[in-house]
Coordinates of C-alpha atoms and ligand atoms in Angstrom, one line a residue:
X1 CA -33.3 10.5 87.4
X2 CA -31.2 8.9 84.7
X3 CA -33.0 5.8 83.4
X4 CA -32.0 2.8 81.4
X5 CA -34.6 0.6 79.7
X6 CA -33.4 -2.8 78.5
X7 CA -34.9 -4.2 75.3
X8 CA -35.7 -3.1 71.8
X9 CA -39.3 -4.0 70.9
X10 CA -42.7 -2.4 70.8
X11 CA -43.0 -3.0 74.6
X12 CA -39.8 -1.0 75.2
X13 CA -40.9 1.8 72.8
X14 CA -44.1 2.1 74.8
X15 CA -42.2 2.1 78.1
X16 CA -39.8 4.7 76.8
X17 CA -42.7 6.9 75.5
X18 CA -44.5 6.8 78.9
X19 CA -41.3 7.3 80.9
X20 CA -40.4 10.5 78.9
X21 CA -43.8 12.1 79.8
X22 CA -42.7 12.1 83.5
X23 CA -40.7 15.2 84.5
X24 CA -38.7 13.0 87.0
X25 CA -36.9 11.5 84.0
X26 CA -33.8 13.6 83.2
X27 CA -32.1 11.3 80.8
X28 CA -33.3 8.1 79.1
X29 CA -31.2 5.5 77.4
X30 CA -32.7 2.4 75.8
X31 CA -30.5 -0.6 74.9
X32 CA -30.5 -1.8 72.2
X33 CA -33.6 0.2 71.1
X34 CA -34.9 0.4 67.5
X35 CA -35.6 3.0 64.9
X36 CA -38.8 4.2 66.6
X37 CA -37.1 4.5 70.0
X38 CA -34.2 6.3 68.5
X39 CA -36.6 9.1 67.5
X40 CA -37.4 9.8 71.1
X41 CA -34.5 8.6 73.2
X42 CA -30.8 7.8 73.2
X43 CA -30.1 4.2 72.1
X44 CA -27.0 2.2 73.0
X45 CA -25.6 -1.1 71.7
X46 CA -25.2 -3.4 74.7
X47 CA -25.5 -7.2 75.3
X48 CA -28.4 -6.9 77.7
X49 CA -28.1 -10.5 78.9
X50 CA -24.5 -10.0 79.9
X51 CA -24.6 -9.1 83.6
X52 CA -21.2 -7.5 83.9
X53 CA -21.6 -5.5 80.7
X54 CA -24.9 -4.1 81.9
X55 CA -23.5 -3.3 85.4
X56 CA -20.5 -1.5 83.8
X57 CA -22.7 0.5 81.5
X58 CA -24.9 1.5 84.4
X59 CA -21.9 2.8 86.3
X60 CA -20.3 4.6 83.4
X61 CA -23.6 6.4 82.5
X62 CA -24.5 7.2 86.1
X63 CA -27.9 5.4 85.8
X64 CA -30.2 5.6 88.8
X65 CA -33.0 3.3 87.7
X66 CA -33.1 0.3 85.3
X67 CA -36.3 -1.0 83.8
X68 CA -36.0 -4.5 82.3
X69 CA -38.3 -5.1 79.4
X70 CA -37.9 -8.8 78.3
X71 CA -37.6 -12.0 80.3
X72 CA -34.2 -13.1 79.0
X73 CA -32.0 -10.7 81.0
X74 CA -34.1 -11.4 84.1
X75 CA -33.6 -15.2 83.7
X76 CA -29.9 -14.5 83.2
X77 CA -29.7 -12.7 86.6
X78 CA -29.1 -9.1 85.3
X79 CA -31.4 -7.7 88.1
X80 CA -29.5 -9.6 90.8
X81 CA -26.2 -8.1 89.5
X82 CA -27.6 -4.6 89.5
X83 CA -29.1 -4.9 93.0
X84 CA -25.7 -6.1 94.2
X85 CA -24.3 -2.8 93.1
X86 CA -27.1 -0.9 94.8
X87 CA -28.9 0.1 91.6
X88 CA -32.7 0.4 91.7
X89 CA -34.1 -2.1 89.2
X90 CA -37.6 -2.9 88.0
X91 CA -37.7 -6.7 87.4
X92 CA -37.3 -9.8 89.5
X93 CA -34.1 -11.6 90.5
X94 CA -33.1 -14.8 88.7
X95 CA -34.7 -17.1 91.3
X96 CA -38.0 -15.3 91.2
X97 CA -37.9 -15.1 87.3
X98 CA -38.3 -18.9 87.5
X99 CA -42.1 -18.1 87.5
X100 CA -41.7 -17.6 83.8
X101 CA -38.5 -19.6 83.1
X102 CA -39.9 -22.9 84.4
X103 CA -43.5 -24.1 84.0
X104 CA -42.9 -26.9 86.5
X105 CA -41.6 -24.4 89.1
X106 CA -44.7 -22.3 88.6
X107 CA -47.0 -25.3 89.1
X108 CA -45.2 -26.3 92.3
X109 CA -45.5 -22.7 93.6
X110 CA -49.3 -22.7 92.7
X111 CA -49.8 -26.0 94.5
X112 CA -48.0 -24.8 97.6
X113 CA -50.1 -21.5 97.5
X114 CA -53.3 -23.4 96.7
X115 CA -53.8 -21.1 93.6
X116 CA -56.4 -22.4 91.1
X117 CA -54.7 -23.7 87.9
X118 CA -55.0 -26.7 85.6
X119 CA -54.2 -30.2 87.0
X120 CA -50.7 -31.2 85.9
X121 CA -47.8 -33.7 85.9
X122 CA -44.1 -33.4 84.9
X123 CA -42.0 -35.8 82.9
X124 CA -38.4 -36.3 81.9
X125 CA -39.2 -39.6 80.2
X126 CA -41.2 -39.9 77.0
X127 CA -42.7 -43.3 77.7
X128 CA -44.1 -42.2 81.0
X129 CA -45.4 -39.0 79.5
X130 CA -47.2 -40.9 76.7
X131 CA -48.8 -43.3 79.2
X132 CA -50.1 -40.2 81.0
X133 CA -51.6 -38.9 77.8
X134 CA -53.2 -42.2 77.1
X135 CA -54.7 -42.3 80.6
X136 CA -56.1 -38.7 80.5
X137 CA -57.2 -38.5 76.9
X138 CA -57.6 -35.3 74.7
X139 CA -57.9 -32.4 74.6
X140 CA -54.7 -32.0 76.6
X141 CA -51.9 -29.4 76.8
X142 CA -48.2 -30.3 76.4
X143 CA -45.6 -27.7 77.4
X144 CA -41.8 -27.6 77.2
X145 CA -40.7 -26.7 80.8
X146 CA -38.2 -23.9 79.9
X147 CA -38.2 -20.7 77.9
X148 CA -39.1 -21.4 74.2
X149 CA -39.9 -17.9 72.9
X150 CA -43.6 -18.6 73.3
X151 CA -43.5 -21.7 71.0
X152 CA -43.2 -24.4 73.6
X153 CA -46.9 -25.0 74.2
X154 CA -49.1 -27.4 72.2
X155 CA -52.8 -27.4 72.9
X156 CA -53.5 -30.9 71.5
X157 CA -57.0 -31.6 70.3
X158 CA -56.3 -35.3 69.8
X159 CA -54.1 -37.9 71.6
X160 CA -52.0 -38.2 68.4
X161 CA -51.2 -34.5 68.4
X162 CA -50.1 -34.8 72.0
X163 CA -47.9 -37.8 71.3
X164 CA -46.3 -35.9 68.3
X165 CA -45.7 -32.9 70.5
X166 CA -43.9 -35.2 73.1
X167 CA -41.8 -36.7 70.4
X168 CA -40.9 -33.2 69.2
X169 CA -40.0 -31.9 72.7
X170 CA -38.1 -35.0 73.9
X171 CA -36.5 -35.2 70.4
X172 CA -34.8 -31.9 71.2
X173 CA -36.8 -29.4 69.1
X174 CA -36.7 -27.0 72.0
X175 CA -33.2 -27.8 73.2
X176 CA -32.7 -27.8 76.9
X177 CA -36.1 -26.1 77.4
X178 CA -37.8 -29.4 76.3
X179 CA -35.7 -31.8 78.5
X180 CA -38.6 -31.7 80.9
X181 CA -42.2 -31.5 79.9
X182 CA -45.3 -30.5 81.7
X183 CA -48.7 -32.0 80.7
X184 CA -51.8 -30.1 81.8
X185 CA -55.5 -30.4 81.9
X186 CA -57.2 -28.4 79.1
X187 CA -59.0 -25.5 80.6
X188 CA -62.0 -23.8 78.9
X189 CA -63.2 -20.2 79.3
X190 CA -62.1 -16.8 78.1
X191 CA -58.4 -15.7 78.4
X192 CA -57.3 -12.4 79.7
X193 CA -54.1 -10.9 81.2
X194 CA -53.9 -9.1 84.5
X195 CA -50.8 -7.0 85.3
X196 CA -49.8 -6.6 88.9
X197 CA -46.9 -4.6 90.3
X198 CA -45.1 -6.2 93.2
X199 CA -42.5 -4.9 95.5
X200 CA -41.7 -8.1 97.4
X201 CA -44.4 -7.4 99.9
X202 CA -47.3 -5.4 98.5
X203 CA -49.1 -5.8 95.2
X204 CA -50.9 -3.2 93.1
X205 CA -53.0 -4.0 90.0
X206 CA -51.7 -2.1 86.9
X207 CA -54.4 -2.9 84.4
X208 CA -56.0 -5.6 82.4
X209 CA -55.7 -6.6 78.7
X210 CA -56.6 -9.2 76.1
X211 CA -54.5 -10.1 73.2
X212 CA -55.0 -12.1 70.1
X213 CA -52.4 -14.9 69.8
X214 CA -53.5 -16.5 66.6
X215 CA -52.3 -15.0 63.3
X216 CA -55.6 -15.1 61.4
X217 CA -58.9 -13.2 61.7
X218 CA -61.5 -14.9 63.9
X219 CA -58.6 -16.2 66.1
X220 CA -57.5 -18.9 63.6
X221 CA -54.2 -20.2 62.4
X222 CA -50.9 -20.6 64.1
X223 CA -49.9 -19.0 67.4
X224 CA -47.9 -15.8 67.4
X225 CA -46.4 -13.5 70.0
X226 CA -49.7 -11.5 69.7
X227 CA -51.4 -9.8 66.8
X228 CA -53.1 -7.0 68.8
X229 CA -54.4 -6.2 72.2
X230 CA -56.9 -4.0 74.0
X231 CA -57.4 -2.7 77.5
X232 CA -59.3 -3.0 79.7
X233 CA -60.5 -6.6 79.3
X234 CA -64.2 -6.7 79.9
X235 CA -64.1 -10.3 81.1
X236 CA -61.8 -9.2 83.9
X237 CA -64.4 -7.5 86.0
X238 CA -63.6 -5.9 89.3
X239 CA -65.0 -9.0 91.0
X240 CA -62.7 -11.3 88.9
X241 CA -59.8 -9.0 89.6
X242 CA -60.4 -9.1 93.3
X243 CA -60.7 -12.9 93.3
X244 CA -57.5 -13.1 91.3
X245 CA -55.6 -11.0 93.8
X246 CA -57.0 -13.0 96.8
X247 CA -56.8 -16.5 95.3
X248 CA -53.7 -16.4 93.1
X249 CA -51.5 -13.3 93.3
X250 CA -51.3 -12.7 97.1
X251 CA -50.9 -16.4 98.0
X252 CA -48.2 -16.8 95.3
X253 CA -46.3 -13.7 96.4
X254 CA -46.4 -15.0 100.0
X255 CA -45.1 -18.4 98.9
X256 CA -42.2 -16.7 97.0
X257 CA -41.4 -14.7 100.1
X258 CA -41.5 -17.8 102.2
X259 CA -39.0 -19.4 99.8
X260 CA -36.6 -16.5 100.4
X261 CA -37.1 -15.3 96.8
X262 CA -39.6 -12.4 97.0
X263 CA -41.0 -11.1 93.7
X264 CA -40.3 -7.6 92.5
X265 CA -41.4 -6.1 89.2
X266 CA -44.5 -6.7 87.2
X267 CA -46.3 -10.0 87.3
X268 CA -48.1 -10.9 84.2
X269 CA -51.0 -13.1 85.3
X270 CA -52.4 -15.0 82.3
X271 CA -55.9 -16.2 83.3
X272 CA -58.6 -18.5 82.0
X273 CA -62.0 -17.2 83.3
X274 CA -65.1 -19.3 83.3
X275 CA -68.3 -18.4 85.1
X276 CA -66.5 -15.6 86.9
X277 CA -63.9 -17.9 88.3
X278 CA -60.2 -17.2 87.4
X279 CA -57.6 -20.0 86.9
X280 CA -54.0 -19.4 86.2
X281 CA -52.7 -20.3 82.7
X282 CA -49.2 -18.9 83.1
X283 CA -47.1 -16.2 84.8
X284 CA -44.7 -14.0 82.9
X285 CA -42.2 -11.9 84.8
X286 CA -42.4 -8.9 82.5
X287 CA -45.1 -6.9 80.7
X288 CA -46.8 -8.6 77.8
X289 CA -45.9 -7.5 74.3
X290 CA -48.2 -6.0 72.8
X291 CA -50.3 -5.7 76.0
X292 CA -47.8 -3.2 77.5
X293 CA -48.4 -0.8 74.6
X294 CA -52.1 -0.4 75.6
X295 CA -51.4 -0.3 79.3
X296 CA -48.8 2.5 78.8
X297 CA -51.1 4.4 76.5
X298 CA -53.6 4.5 79.3
X299 CA -51.2 5.2 82.2
X300 CA -48.9 7.8 80.6
X301 CA -46.5 9.5 83.0
X302 CA -47.9 7.6 86.0
X303 CA -46.2 4.4 84.8
X304 CA -42.8 5.6 85.8
X305 CA -43.9 6.5 89.3
X306 CA -45.6 3.1 89.7
X307 CA -42.6 1.1 88.4
X308 CA -40.2 3.2 90.6
X309 CA -42.4 2.6 93.7
X310 CA -42.4 -1.1 93.0
X311 CA -38.6 -1.2 92.7
X312 CA -38.2 0.9 95.8
X313 CA -40.6 -1.0 98.1
X314 CA -43.1 1.9 98.2
X315 CA -46.1 0.3 96.6
X316 CA -48.2 0.6 99.8
X317 CA -48.3 4.3 99.3
X318 CA -48.8 4.3 95.5
X319 CA -52.1 5.0 93.8
X320 CA -52.9 4.8 90.1
X321 CA -55.6 7.1 88.7
X322 CA -57.5 5.3 86.1
X323 CA -59.4 7.4 83.5
X324 CA -62.5 5.7 82.1
X325 CA -60.8 5.1 78.8
X326 CA -59.9 2.3 76.4
X327 CA -56.9 1.5 74.3
X328 CA -56.2 -0.8 71.3
X329 CA -53.1 -1.8 69.5
X330 CA -53.0 -3.4 66.1
X331 CA -49.8 -5.3 65.2
X332 CA -48.5 -5.0 61.7
X333 CA -46.3 -8.0 60.8
X334 CA -44.1 -9.0 57.9
X335 CA -45.7 -11.3 55.3
X336 CA -45.0 -14.9 56.3
X337 CA -44.9 -14.3 60.1
X338 CA -45.0 -16.4 62.3
X339 CA -43.2 -18.6 59.7
X340 CA -40.2 -17.3 57.8
X341 CA -40.4 -13.8 56.5
X342 CA -38.2 -11.3 54.5
X343 CA -36.3 -8.6 56.2
X344 CA -35.6 -5.1 54.8
X345 CA -38.8 -4.1 53.1
X346 CA -39.5 -0.3 53.3
X347 CA -42.3 1.2 55.4
X348 CA -43.7 4.5 54.2
X349 CA -46.3 7.0 55.5
X350 CA -45.2 7.0 59.1
X351 CA -44.1 10.6 59.1
X352 CA -47.5 12.1 58.4
X353 CA -49.2 10.2 61.3
X354 CA -50.3 12.0 64.5
X355 CA -48.1 11.2 67.5
X356 CA -49.8 12.4 70.7
X357 CA -51.4 11.1 73.9
X358 CA -54.1 9.3 71.9
X359 CA -52.3 8.1 68.8
X360 CA -48.9 6.4 68.7
X361 CA -47.2 4.0 66.4
X362 CA -44.7 2.0 68.5
X363 CA -41.9 0.2 66.6
X364 CA -41.3 -3.4 67.4
X365 CA -38.9 -4.5 64.6
X366 CA -37.5 -1.7 62.5
X367 CA -34.3 -0.1 61.6
X368 CA -33.5 3.3 60.0
X369 CA -31.4 3.4 56.9
X370 CA -30.8 6.7 55.0
X371 CA -34.1 8.5 55.6
X372 CA -36.1 5.2 55.3
X373 CA -37.6 2.9 57.9
X374 CA -37.0 -0.8 57.1
X375 CA -38.8 -3.8 58.6
X376 CA -36.4 -6.1 60.5
X377 CA -38.6 -8.3 62.5
X378 CA -41.7 -10.6 62.4
X379 CA -43.9 -8.2 64.4
X380 CA -42.8 -4.8 63.1
X381 CA -45.3 -2.0 64.2
X382 CA -47.8 -1.6 67.0
X383 CA -50.4 0.9 65.9
X384 CA -51.9 2.1 69.1
X385 CA -54.8 4.5 70.0
X386 CA -56.8 5.5 73.0
X387 CA -60.4 6.7 73.2
X388 CA -63.5 7.1 75.4
X389 CA -64.8 3.8 74.2
X390 CA -63.1 0.7 72.6
X391 CA -64.9 1.5 69.3
X392 CA -63.4 5.0 69.4
X393 CA -59.9 3.5 70.1
X394 CA -60.3 1.0 67.3
X395 CA -61.5 3.6 64.8
X396 CA -58.4 5.7 65.5
X397 CA -56.0 2.8 65.4
X398 CA -57.3 1.5 62.1
X399 CA -57.3 5.0 60.6
X400 CA -53.6 5.1 61.2
X401 CA -53.1 1.5 59.9
X402 CA -54.8 2.6 56.7
X403 CA -52.3 5.4 56.2
X404 CA -49.3 3.2 56.5
X405 CA -47.9 2.2 53.2
X406 CA -46.1 -1.2 53.6
X407 CA -46.7 -3.7 50.9
X408 CA -44.5 -6.3 52.7
X409 CA -46.7 -6.4 55.8
X410 CA -50.1 -7.6 57.0
X411 CA -52.4 -7.1 60.0
X412 CA -55.7 -8.4 61.4
X413 CA -58.8 -6.2 60.9
X414 CA -60.7 -7.7 63.8
X415 CA -58.7 -6.9 66.9
X416 CA -61.1 -6.6 69.9
X417 CA -63.9 -8.4 68.2
X418 CA -65.1 -10.2 71.3
X419 CA -65.4 -6.9 73.2
X420 CA -66.8 -5.0 70.3
X421 CA -69.5 -7.5 69.4
Ligands
AMP1 P1 -48.6 -20.2 77.5 O1 -47.4 -20.0 76.7 O2 -48.5 -21.0 78.7 O3 -49.4 -18.9 77.7 O4 -49.6 -20.9 76.6 C1 -50.0 -20.4 75.3 C2 -51.4 -20.5 75.1 O5 -51.9 -21.9 75.2 C3 -52.3 -19.8 76.2 O6 -52.4 -18.5 75.9 C4 -53.6 -20.6 76.1 O7 -54.3 -20.1 75.0 C5 -53.1 -22.0 75.7 N1 -53.1 -22.8 77.0 C6 -52.0 -23.0 77.8 N2 -52.3 -23.8 78.8 C7 -53.6 -24.1 78.7 C8 -54.5 -25.0 79.4 N3 -54.0 -25.7 80.5 N4 -55.7 -25.1 78.9 C9 -56.1 -24.4 77.8 N5 -55.3 -23.7 77.1 C10 -54.1 -23.5 77.5
LIG2 N1 -48.4 -11.2 74.2 C1 -48.0 -12.3 75.0 C2 -46.8 -12.2 75.7 O1 -46.1 -11.2 75.8 O2 -46.3 -13.2 76.2

């Protein structure tokens, strides 16, 4: 099989790494890729949100299977265009990608499916939204409806914060994404992510993870895209997973099918779990980043078979063999992240690290220049390890982190603290 992976972050490095372990992969191209991906696969410059450009590339390179990493190409309809050409693609069509691209859409689908989630209301008018906040009180959660690169959510502890967030969003800080605002009940509990493969009809759980969204140790400070993750998530017990499938995933998939927009790809189910009861925080239409890195580390070569079965409508016959193992990834980020940061600082010490089925450094934002690896993003490296216990995985991951010589970067020392406690 000739395979194309779209994207160029740590998630796509992990997807490429797992795909290459499967003998069914004859040739792998990643577009645009990064310095870490270039060490294991061909990389190609391509505008991955341009439907026609992607379709032409796929034809020219005789690609049989396309795996879409990030949400932007899905929201732009790249999967639709490829399916029109008869190409097998992992990732939902544009209409189904609304489950991530519009928070109000997701809430409507949940209501129709009777899936448990926070009470909510939608507004296009600031005065009405403010009146709603005054009526409900704080804490309360204010969200820009559209894609805002993970920044469009404000968990307001006071009414004043909620009103400020509304001024911001209706004032245009998030562009079109903030023209409509969703206001939600604040939910308490422990958060975890559940990954489910979907082929339009059947659904197959693909693992659980927890990530650390705050930049600082002890889960403090501003939100980020994720500073580290581990799998499995202890709070997502078999019982919680079964309830999530019965109460949220299957009813939502049935509702999507009823609407004529069946969902194919991976559904990232972000949950708030309290007293064993799961409620939906959000869906994403792609793997989490960095959660994907720990899931791929645990699945290895099986990941390609599972994604291919999802794209091909064969999930009913697919089985995943889980080892009784644990994985952790520690994100190394550029000083200043998630605020402004410098690009171009050099990272040393990567060459001497082990790279095998238990130890991998996935690159998220790097470029190669001369013989050097330079940081080009906010989140730059995902130092990932697998072990028989989470403690074992953490020890391996931090042993690698400690060998990396990058004065321009930082990381959290406490990834997994809740589970390790
Ligand atoms: P989202 O982008 O929807 O995942 O929101 C980002 C983060 O905000 C989530 O991971 C939660 O920590 C928090 N959050 C979002 N919605 C709620 C809610 N209704 N109640 C409590 N926390 C929330
Ligand atoms: N790590 C959170 C996300 O990928 O949305």
